[in-house]
Short mmCIF file of C-alpha atoms in Angstrom, two decimals:
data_model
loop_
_atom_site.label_atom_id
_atom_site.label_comp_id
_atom_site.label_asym_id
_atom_site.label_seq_id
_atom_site.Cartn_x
_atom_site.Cartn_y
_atom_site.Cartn_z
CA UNK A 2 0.00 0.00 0.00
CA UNK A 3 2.83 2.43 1.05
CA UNK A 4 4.63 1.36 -2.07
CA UNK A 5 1.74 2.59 -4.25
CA UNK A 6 0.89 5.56 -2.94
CA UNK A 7 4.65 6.27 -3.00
CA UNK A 8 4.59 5.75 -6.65
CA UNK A 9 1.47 7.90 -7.33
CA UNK A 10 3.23 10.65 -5.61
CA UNK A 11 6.27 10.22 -7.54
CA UNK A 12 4.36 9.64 -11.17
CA UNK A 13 2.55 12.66 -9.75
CA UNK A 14 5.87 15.05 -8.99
CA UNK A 15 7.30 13.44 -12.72
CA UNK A 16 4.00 14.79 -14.64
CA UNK A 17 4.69 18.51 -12.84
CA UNK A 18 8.20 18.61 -13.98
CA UNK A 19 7.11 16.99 -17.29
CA UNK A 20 4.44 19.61 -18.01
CA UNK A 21 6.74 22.56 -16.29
CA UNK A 22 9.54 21.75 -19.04
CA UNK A 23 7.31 21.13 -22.22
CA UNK A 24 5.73 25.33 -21.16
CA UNK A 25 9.21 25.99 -20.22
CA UNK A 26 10.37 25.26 -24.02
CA UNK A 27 7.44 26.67 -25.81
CA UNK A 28 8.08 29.97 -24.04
CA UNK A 29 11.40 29.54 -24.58
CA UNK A 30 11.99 28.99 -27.94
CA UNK A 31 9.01 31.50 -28.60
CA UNK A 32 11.01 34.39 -27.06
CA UNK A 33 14.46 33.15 -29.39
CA UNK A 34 11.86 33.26 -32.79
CA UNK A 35 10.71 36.26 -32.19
CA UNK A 36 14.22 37.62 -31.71
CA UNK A 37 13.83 38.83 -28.24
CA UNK A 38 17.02 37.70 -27.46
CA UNK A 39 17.92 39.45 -24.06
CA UNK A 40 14.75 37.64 -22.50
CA UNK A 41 15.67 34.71 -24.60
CA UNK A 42 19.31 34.49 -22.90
CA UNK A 43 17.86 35.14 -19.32
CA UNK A 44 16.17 31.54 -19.50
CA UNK A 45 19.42 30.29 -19.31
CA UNK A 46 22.08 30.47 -15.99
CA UNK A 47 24.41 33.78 -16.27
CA UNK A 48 26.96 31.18 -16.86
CA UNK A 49 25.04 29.01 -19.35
CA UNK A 50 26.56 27.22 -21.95
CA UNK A 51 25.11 26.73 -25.78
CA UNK A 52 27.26 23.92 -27.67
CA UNK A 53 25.64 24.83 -31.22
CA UNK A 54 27.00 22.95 -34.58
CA UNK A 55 26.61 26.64 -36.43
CA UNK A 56 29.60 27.41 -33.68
CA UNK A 57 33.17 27.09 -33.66
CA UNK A 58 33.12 27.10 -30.04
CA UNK A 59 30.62 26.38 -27.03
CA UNK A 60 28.66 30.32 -26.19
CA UNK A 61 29.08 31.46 -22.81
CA UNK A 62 27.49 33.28 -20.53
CA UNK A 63 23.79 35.93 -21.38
CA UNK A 64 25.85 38.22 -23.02
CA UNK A 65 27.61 36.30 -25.66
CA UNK A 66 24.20 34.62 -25.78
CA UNK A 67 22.37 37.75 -26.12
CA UNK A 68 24.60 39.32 -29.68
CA UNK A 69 24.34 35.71 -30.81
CA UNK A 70 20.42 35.85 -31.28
CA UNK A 71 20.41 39.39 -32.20
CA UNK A 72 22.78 38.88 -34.73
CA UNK A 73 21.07 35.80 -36.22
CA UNK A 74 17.82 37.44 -36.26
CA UNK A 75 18.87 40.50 -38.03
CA UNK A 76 20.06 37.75 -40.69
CA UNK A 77 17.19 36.53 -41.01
CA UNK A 78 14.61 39.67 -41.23
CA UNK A 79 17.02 40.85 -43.69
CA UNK A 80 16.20 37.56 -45.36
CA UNK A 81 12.67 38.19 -44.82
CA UNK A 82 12.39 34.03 -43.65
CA UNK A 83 10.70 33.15 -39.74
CA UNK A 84 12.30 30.03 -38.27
CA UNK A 85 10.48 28.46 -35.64
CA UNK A 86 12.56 25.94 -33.33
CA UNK A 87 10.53 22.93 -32.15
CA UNK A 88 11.53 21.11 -28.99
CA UNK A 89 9.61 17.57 -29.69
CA UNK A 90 9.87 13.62 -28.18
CA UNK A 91 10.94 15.10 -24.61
CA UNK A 92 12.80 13.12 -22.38
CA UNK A 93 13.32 14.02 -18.80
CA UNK A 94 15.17 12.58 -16.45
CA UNK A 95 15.18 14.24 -13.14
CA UNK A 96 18.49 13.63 -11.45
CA UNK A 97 19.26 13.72 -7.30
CA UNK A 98 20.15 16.90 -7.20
CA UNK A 99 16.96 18.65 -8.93
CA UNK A 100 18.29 18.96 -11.70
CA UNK A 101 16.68 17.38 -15.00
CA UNK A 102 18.88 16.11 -18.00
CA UNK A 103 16.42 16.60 -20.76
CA UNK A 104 16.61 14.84 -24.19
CA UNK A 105 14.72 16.09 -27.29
CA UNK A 106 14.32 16.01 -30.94
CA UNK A 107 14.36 19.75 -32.31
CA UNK A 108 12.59 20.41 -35.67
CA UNK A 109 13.76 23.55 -37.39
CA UNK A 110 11.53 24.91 -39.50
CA UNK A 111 12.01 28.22 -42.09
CA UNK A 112 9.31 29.85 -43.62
CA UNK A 113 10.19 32.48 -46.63
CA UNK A 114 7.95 35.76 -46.59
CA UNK A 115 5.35 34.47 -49.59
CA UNK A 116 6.97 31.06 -49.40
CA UNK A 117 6.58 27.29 -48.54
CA UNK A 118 8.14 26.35 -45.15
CA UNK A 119 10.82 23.79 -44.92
CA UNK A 120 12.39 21.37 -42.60
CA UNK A 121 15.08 23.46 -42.12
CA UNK A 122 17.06 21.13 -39.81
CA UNK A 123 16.86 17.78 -37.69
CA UNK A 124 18.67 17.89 -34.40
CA UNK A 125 19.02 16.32 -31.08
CA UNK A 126 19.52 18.37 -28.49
CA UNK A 127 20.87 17.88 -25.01
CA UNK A 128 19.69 20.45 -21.72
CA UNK A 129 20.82 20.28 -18.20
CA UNK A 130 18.13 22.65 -16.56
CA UNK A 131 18.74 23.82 -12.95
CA UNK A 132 16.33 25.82 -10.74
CA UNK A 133 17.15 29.12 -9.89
CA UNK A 134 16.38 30.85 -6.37
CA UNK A 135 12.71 31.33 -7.18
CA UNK A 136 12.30 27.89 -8.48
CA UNK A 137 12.26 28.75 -12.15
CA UNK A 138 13.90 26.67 -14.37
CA UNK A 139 16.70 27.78 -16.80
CA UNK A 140 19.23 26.25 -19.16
CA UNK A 141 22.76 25.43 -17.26
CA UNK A 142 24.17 23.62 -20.49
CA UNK A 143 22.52 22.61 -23.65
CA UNK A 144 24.42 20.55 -26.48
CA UNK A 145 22.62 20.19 -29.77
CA UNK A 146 24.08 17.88 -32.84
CA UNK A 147 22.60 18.11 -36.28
CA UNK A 148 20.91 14.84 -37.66
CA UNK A 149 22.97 15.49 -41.32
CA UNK A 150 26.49 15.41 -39.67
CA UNK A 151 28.61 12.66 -38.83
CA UNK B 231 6.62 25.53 4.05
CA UNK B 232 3.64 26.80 3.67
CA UNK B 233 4.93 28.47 0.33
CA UNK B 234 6.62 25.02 -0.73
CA UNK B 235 3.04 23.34 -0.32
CA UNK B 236 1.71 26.06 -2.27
CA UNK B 237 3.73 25.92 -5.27
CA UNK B 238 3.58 22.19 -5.11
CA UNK B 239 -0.13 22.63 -5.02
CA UNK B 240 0.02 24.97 -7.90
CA UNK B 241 2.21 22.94 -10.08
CA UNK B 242 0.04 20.25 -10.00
CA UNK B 243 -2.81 22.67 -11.12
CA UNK B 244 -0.44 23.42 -13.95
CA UNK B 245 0.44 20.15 -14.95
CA UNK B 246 -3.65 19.13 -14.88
CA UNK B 247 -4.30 22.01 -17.06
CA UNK B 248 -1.49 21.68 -19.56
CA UNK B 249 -2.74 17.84 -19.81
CA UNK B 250 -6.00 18.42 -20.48
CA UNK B 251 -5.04 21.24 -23.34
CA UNK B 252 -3.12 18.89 -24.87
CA UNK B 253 -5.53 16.02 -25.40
CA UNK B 254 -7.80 18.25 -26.28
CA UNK B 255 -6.01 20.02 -28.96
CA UNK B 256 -5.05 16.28 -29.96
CA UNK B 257 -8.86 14.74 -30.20
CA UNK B 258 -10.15 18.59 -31.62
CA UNK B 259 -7.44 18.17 -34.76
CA UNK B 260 -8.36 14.86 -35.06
CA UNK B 261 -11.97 15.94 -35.77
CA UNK B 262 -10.71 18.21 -38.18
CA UNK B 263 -8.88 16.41 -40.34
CA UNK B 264 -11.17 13.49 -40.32
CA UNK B 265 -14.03 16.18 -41.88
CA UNK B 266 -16.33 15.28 -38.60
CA UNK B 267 -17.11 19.11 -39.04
CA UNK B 268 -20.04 19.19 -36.67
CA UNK B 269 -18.12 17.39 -33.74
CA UNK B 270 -15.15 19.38 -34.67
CA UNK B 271 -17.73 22.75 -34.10
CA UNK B 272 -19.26 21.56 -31.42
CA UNK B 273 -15.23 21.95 -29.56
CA UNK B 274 -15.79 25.81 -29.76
CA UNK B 275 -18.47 27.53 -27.74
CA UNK B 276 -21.21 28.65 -29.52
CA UNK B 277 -20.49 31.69 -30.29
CA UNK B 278 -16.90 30.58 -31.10
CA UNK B 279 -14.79 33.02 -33.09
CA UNK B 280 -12.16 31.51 -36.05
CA UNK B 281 -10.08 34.30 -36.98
CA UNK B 282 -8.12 32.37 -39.95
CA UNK B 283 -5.28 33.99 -42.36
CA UNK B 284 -7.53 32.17 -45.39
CA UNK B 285 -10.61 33.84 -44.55
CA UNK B 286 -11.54 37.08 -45.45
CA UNK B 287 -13.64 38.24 -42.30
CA UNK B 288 -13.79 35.90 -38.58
CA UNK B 289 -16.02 32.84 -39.03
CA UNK B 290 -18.24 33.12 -36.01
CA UNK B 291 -20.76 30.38 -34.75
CA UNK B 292 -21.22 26.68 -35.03
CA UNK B 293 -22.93 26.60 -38.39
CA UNK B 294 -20.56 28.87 -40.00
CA UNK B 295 -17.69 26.42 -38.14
CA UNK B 296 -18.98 22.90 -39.88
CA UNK B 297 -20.25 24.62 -43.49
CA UNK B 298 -16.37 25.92 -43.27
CA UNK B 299 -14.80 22.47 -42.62
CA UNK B 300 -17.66 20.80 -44.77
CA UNK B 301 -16.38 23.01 -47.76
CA UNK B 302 -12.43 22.50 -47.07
CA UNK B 303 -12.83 18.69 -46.12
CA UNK B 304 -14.61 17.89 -49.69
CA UNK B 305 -12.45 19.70 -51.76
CA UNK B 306 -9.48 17.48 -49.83
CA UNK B 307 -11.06 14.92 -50.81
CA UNK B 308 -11.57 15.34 -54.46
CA UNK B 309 -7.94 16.10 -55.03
CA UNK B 310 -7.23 13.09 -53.04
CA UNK B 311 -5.37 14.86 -49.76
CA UNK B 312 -5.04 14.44 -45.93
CA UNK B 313 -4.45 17.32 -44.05
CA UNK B 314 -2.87 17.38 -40.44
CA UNK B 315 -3.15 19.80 -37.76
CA UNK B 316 -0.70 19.61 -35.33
CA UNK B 317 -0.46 22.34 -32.54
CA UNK B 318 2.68 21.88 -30.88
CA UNK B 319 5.16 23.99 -27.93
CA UNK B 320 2.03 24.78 -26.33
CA UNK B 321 2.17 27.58 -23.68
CA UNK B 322 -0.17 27.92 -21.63
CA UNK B 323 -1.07 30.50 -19.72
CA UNK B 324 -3.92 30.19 -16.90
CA UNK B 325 -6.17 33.73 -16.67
CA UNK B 326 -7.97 34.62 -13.23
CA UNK B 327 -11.39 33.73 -14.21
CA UNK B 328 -10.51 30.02 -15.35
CA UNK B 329 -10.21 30.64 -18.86
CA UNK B 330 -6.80 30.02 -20.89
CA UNK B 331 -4.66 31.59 -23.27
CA UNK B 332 -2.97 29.65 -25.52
CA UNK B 333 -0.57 29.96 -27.72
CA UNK B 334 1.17 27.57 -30.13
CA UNK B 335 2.99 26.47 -32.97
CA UNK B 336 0.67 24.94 -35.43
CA UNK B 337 1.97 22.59 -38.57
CA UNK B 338 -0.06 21.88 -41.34
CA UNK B 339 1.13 18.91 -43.14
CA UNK B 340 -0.67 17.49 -46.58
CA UNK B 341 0.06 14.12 -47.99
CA UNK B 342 -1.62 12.89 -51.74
CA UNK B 343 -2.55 10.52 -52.24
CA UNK B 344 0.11 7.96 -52.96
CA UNK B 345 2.59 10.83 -52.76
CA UNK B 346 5.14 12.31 -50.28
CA UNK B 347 4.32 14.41 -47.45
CA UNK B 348 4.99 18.27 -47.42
CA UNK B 349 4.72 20.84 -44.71
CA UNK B 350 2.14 23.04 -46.39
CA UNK B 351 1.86 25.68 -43.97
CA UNK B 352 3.69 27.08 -40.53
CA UNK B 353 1.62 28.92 -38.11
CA UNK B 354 1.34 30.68 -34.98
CA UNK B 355 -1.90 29.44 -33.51
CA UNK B 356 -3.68 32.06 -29.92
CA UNK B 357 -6.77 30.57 -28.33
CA UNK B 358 -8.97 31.88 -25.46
CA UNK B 359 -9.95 28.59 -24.26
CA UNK B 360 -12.78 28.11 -21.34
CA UNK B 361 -14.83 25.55 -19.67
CA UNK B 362 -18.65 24.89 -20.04
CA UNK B 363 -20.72 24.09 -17.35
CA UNK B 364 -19.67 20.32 -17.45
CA UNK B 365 -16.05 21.80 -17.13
CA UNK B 366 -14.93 20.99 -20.80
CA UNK B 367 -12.61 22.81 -22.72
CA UNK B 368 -13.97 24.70 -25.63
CA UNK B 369 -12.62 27.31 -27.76
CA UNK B 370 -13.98 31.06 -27.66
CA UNK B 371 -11.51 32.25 -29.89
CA UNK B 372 -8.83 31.51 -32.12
CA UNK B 373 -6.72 33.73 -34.06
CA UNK B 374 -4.20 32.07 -36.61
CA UNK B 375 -1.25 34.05 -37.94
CA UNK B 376 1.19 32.49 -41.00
CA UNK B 377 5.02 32.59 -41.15
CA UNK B 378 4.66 33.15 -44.83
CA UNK B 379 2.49 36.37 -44.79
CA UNK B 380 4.57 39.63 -43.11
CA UNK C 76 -18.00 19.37 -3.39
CA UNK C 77 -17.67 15.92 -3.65
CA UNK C 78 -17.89 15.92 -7.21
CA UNK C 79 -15.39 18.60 -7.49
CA UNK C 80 -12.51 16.66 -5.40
CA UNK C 81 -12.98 13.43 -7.56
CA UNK C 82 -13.12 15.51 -10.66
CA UNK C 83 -9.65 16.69 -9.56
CA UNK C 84 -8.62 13.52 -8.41
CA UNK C 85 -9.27 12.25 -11.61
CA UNK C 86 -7.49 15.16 -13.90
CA UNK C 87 -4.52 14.54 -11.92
CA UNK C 88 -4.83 11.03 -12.64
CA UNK C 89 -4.74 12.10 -16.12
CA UNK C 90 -2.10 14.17 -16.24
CA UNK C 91 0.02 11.56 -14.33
CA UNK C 92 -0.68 8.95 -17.22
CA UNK C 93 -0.54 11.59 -20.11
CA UNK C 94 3.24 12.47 -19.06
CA UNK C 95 3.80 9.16 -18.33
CA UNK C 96 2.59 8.40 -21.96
CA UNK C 97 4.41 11.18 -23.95
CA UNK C 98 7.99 10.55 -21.88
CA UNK C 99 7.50 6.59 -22.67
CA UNK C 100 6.79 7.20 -26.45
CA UNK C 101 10.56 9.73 -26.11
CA UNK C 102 12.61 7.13 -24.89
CA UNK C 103 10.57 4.27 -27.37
CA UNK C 104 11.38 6.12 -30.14
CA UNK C 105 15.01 7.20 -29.37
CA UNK C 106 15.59 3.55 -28.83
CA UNK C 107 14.24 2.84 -32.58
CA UNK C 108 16.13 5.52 -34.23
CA UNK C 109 19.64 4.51 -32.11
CA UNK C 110 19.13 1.40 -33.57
CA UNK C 111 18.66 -0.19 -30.40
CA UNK C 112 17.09 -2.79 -31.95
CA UNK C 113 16.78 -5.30 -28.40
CA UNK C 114 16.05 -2.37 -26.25
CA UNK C 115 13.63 -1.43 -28.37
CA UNK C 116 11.77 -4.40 -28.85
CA UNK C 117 11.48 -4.80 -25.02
CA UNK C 118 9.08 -2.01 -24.92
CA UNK C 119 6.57 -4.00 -26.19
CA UNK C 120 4.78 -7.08 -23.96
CA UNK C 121 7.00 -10.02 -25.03
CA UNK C 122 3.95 -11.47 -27.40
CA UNK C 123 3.36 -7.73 -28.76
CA UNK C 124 2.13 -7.07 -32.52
CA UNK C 125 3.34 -4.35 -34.81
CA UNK C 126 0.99 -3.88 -37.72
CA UNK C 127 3.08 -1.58 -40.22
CA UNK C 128 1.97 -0.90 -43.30
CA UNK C 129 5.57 -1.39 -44.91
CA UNK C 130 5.41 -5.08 -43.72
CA UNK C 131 2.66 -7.59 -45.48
CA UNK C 132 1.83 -9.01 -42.25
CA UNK C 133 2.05 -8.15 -38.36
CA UNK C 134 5.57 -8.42 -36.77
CA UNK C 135 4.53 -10.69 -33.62
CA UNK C 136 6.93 -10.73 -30.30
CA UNK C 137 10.29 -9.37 -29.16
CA UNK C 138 12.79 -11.56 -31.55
CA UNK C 139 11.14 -10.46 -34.69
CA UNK C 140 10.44 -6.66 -33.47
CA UNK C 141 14.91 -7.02 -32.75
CA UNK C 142 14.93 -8.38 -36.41
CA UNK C 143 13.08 -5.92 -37.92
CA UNK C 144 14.71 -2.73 -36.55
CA UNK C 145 18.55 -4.45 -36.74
CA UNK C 146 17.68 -4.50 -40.83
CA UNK C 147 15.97 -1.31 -41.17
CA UNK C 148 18.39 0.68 -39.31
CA UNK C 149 21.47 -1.27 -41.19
CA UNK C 150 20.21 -0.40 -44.55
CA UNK C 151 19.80 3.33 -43.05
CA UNK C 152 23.83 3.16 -42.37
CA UNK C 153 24.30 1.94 -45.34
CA UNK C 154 22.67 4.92 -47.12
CA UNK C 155 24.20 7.42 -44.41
CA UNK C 156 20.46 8.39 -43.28
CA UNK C 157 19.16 9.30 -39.94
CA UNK C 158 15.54 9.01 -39.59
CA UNK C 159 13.36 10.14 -36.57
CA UNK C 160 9.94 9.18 -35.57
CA UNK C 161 7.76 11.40 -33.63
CA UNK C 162 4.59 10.56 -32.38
CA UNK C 163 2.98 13.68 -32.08
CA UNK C 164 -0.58 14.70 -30.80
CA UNK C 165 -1.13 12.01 -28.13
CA UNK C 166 -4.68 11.08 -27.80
CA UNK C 167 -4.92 8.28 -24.45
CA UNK C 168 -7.86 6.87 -23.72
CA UNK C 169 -7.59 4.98 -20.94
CA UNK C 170 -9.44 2.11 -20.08
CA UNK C 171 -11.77 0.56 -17.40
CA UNK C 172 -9.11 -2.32 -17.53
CA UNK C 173 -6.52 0.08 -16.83
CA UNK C 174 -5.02 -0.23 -20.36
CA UNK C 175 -4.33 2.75 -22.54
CA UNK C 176 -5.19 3.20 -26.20
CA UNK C 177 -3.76 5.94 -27.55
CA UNK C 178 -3.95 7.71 -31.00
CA UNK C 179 -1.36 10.04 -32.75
CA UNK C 180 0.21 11.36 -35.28
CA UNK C 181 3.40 9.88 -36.16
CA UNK C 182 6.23 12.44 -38.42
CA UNK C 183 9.09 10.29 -39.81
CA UNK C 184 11.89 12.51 -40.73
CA UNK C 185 14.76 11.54 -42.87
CA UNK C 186 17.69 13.27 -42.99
CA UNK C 187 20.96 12.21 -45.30
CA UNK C 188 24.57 12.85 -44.47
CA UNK C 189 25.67 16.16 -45.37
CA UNK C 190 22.06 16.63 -47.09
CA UNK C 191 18.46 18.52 -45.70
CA UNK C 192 15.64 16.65 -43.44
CA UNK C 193 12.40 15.65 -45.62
CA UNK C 194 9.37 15.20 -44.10
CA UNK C 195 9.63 11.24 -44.98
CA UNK C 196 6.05 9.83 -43.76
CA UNK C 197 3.03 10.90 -42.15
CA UNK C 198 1.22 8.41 -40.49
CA UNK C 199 -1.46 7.41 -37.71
CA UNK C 200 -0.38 5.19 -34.76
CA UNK C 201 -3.07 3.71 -33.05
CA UNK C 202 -1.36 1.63 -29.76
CA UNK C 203 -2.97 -0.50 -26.89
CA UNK C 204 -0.68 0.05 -23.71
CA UNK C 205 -0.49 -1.75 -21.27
CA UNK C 206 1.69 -2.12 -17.84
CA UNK C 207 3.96 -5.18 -16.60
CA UNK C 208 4.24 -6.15 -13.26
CA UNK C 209 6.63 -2.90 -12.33
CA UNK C 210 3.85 -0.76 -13.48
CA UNK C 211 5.84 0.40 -16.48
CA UNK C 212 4.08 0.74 -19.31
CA UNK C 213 4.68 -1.43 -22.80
CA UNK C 214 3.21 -1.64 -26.12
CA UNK C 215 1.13 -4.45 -26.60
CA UNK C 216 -0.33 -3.92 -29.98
CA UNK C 217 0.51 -0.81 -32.84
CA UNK C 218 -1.19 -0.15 -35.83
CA UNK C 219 -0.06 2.37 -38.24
CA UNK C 220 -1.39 3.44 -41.51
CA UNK C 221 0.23 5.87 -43.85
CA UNK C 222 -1.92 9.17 -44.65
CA UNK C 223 -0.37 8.99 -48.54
CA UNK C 224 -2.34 5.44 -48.77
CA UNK C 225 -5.93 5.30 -49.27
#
């Protein structure tokens, strides 16, 4: 008996982290598509770390973070194209510490003013999302490889 | 403690809500793209507002709702095409008086018959969702913005 | 009162299962697309059925699901293509038995080496889940059909 009600509270504790990360991303990536990158760079940790494959090198810290997205987006309005990044297939895995590895399939998708969208790219992409003082989750270290390289 | 129990109380709220939109967004697509246009109406209120990029003025109203999905599902059908709906990183944000705005990416994909699949269309998808008196989500108003249009 | 408590009993029973449902189907299908053929294969009950449309009749139990996937995913290295399957728009319906049939949409994605992602196949995967003796929950029997065949 103590054994199942145990496990309802901890299927019940998995489904508020579950649901918490899946809002977590849509706002998330909703803030980096609309090229509001300052807000965008606060949902990580001042220190946090994006391993991208468009980089040379890991980006560091809410700054570097920050010119990355502005930069990107001014590419693309000059472009006149909307990408939309799609965190899909989520896997959580909440570790001792509170801290939650997350595992997910990330859809790309670019959209030409007056055009068709495309499948822009296929990644995986790797989180570890920490809790900061107020309980809110943010982005310690994400690592994202491209489906069409090696 | 009293805060802990609070926000665990709350996050469970969250994590009901953000369930139930979910399956219903999955069940209400499902309607659509099977052409059950009258079940699919019957998912807004009755006054329900569709504010889509393809028509010219809001379709308002459960009649106007299934003659609209009627229309679209037959001429699918005669060039031999499935549509799917899929409204994906869902945020969800709870108002004070129960209802729910949400807003989402929404991909339209369109298979032939006997051909390949395309993404025909990416959107940003805003609801005002709210409850009827058996406490069932229904939609009072959607407003549907396309990457491809400025 | 009463009614209110079990009705939020039961929505958090719902939510617990409909995490539950959409984590399992993460892992399931990063198994597939690893190529973790055995792993794979044990997420099904050992006498489970896979009716795909790309096979003339049902796959039936673990040592021909581990077949299956060890070719597929060989003749995807050979051609230097990742593929991805997302099941998408989770529909669970669970059961007086406590079983769970559940409905979605299922993207496959294809991307070559050094090439784009393609929107491969769009499908519907109808599932009857069901839980072992841990409580963890296993595919019993899958039916998919493609949305490009009639």
């Amino acid at each position: 008996m103590t054994v199942q009600v145990e496990n309802v509270v901890d299927r019940t504790a998995f489904a508020r982290v579950y649901a918490e990360v899946q809002q977590f991303y849509a706002r998330h990536m909703y803030l980096l598509d609309s090229g509001a990158a300052r807000e965008w760079a606060e949902t990580f940790t001042p220190d946090g770390v994006f391993a991208a494959p468009s980089a040379p090198q890991p980006i560091v810290g809410r700054a570097a973070l920050t010119a990355g997205v502005e930069q990107a987006h001014a590419e693309l309005r000059d472009k006149g194209e909307q990408h939309r990044h799609l965190l899909l297939s989520v896997d959580v895995a909440p570790q001792q510490d509170g801290s939650l590895v997350v595992r997910s399939y990330a859809q790309i998708i670019a959209t030409p003013r007056d055009g068709a969208p495309r499948l822009h790219l296929m990644c995986v992409t790797r989180d570890l999302l920490v809790r900061d003082a107020d309980g809110r989750l943010l982005v310690r270290h994400r690592r994202v490889t491209r489906d069409d390289r090696a």
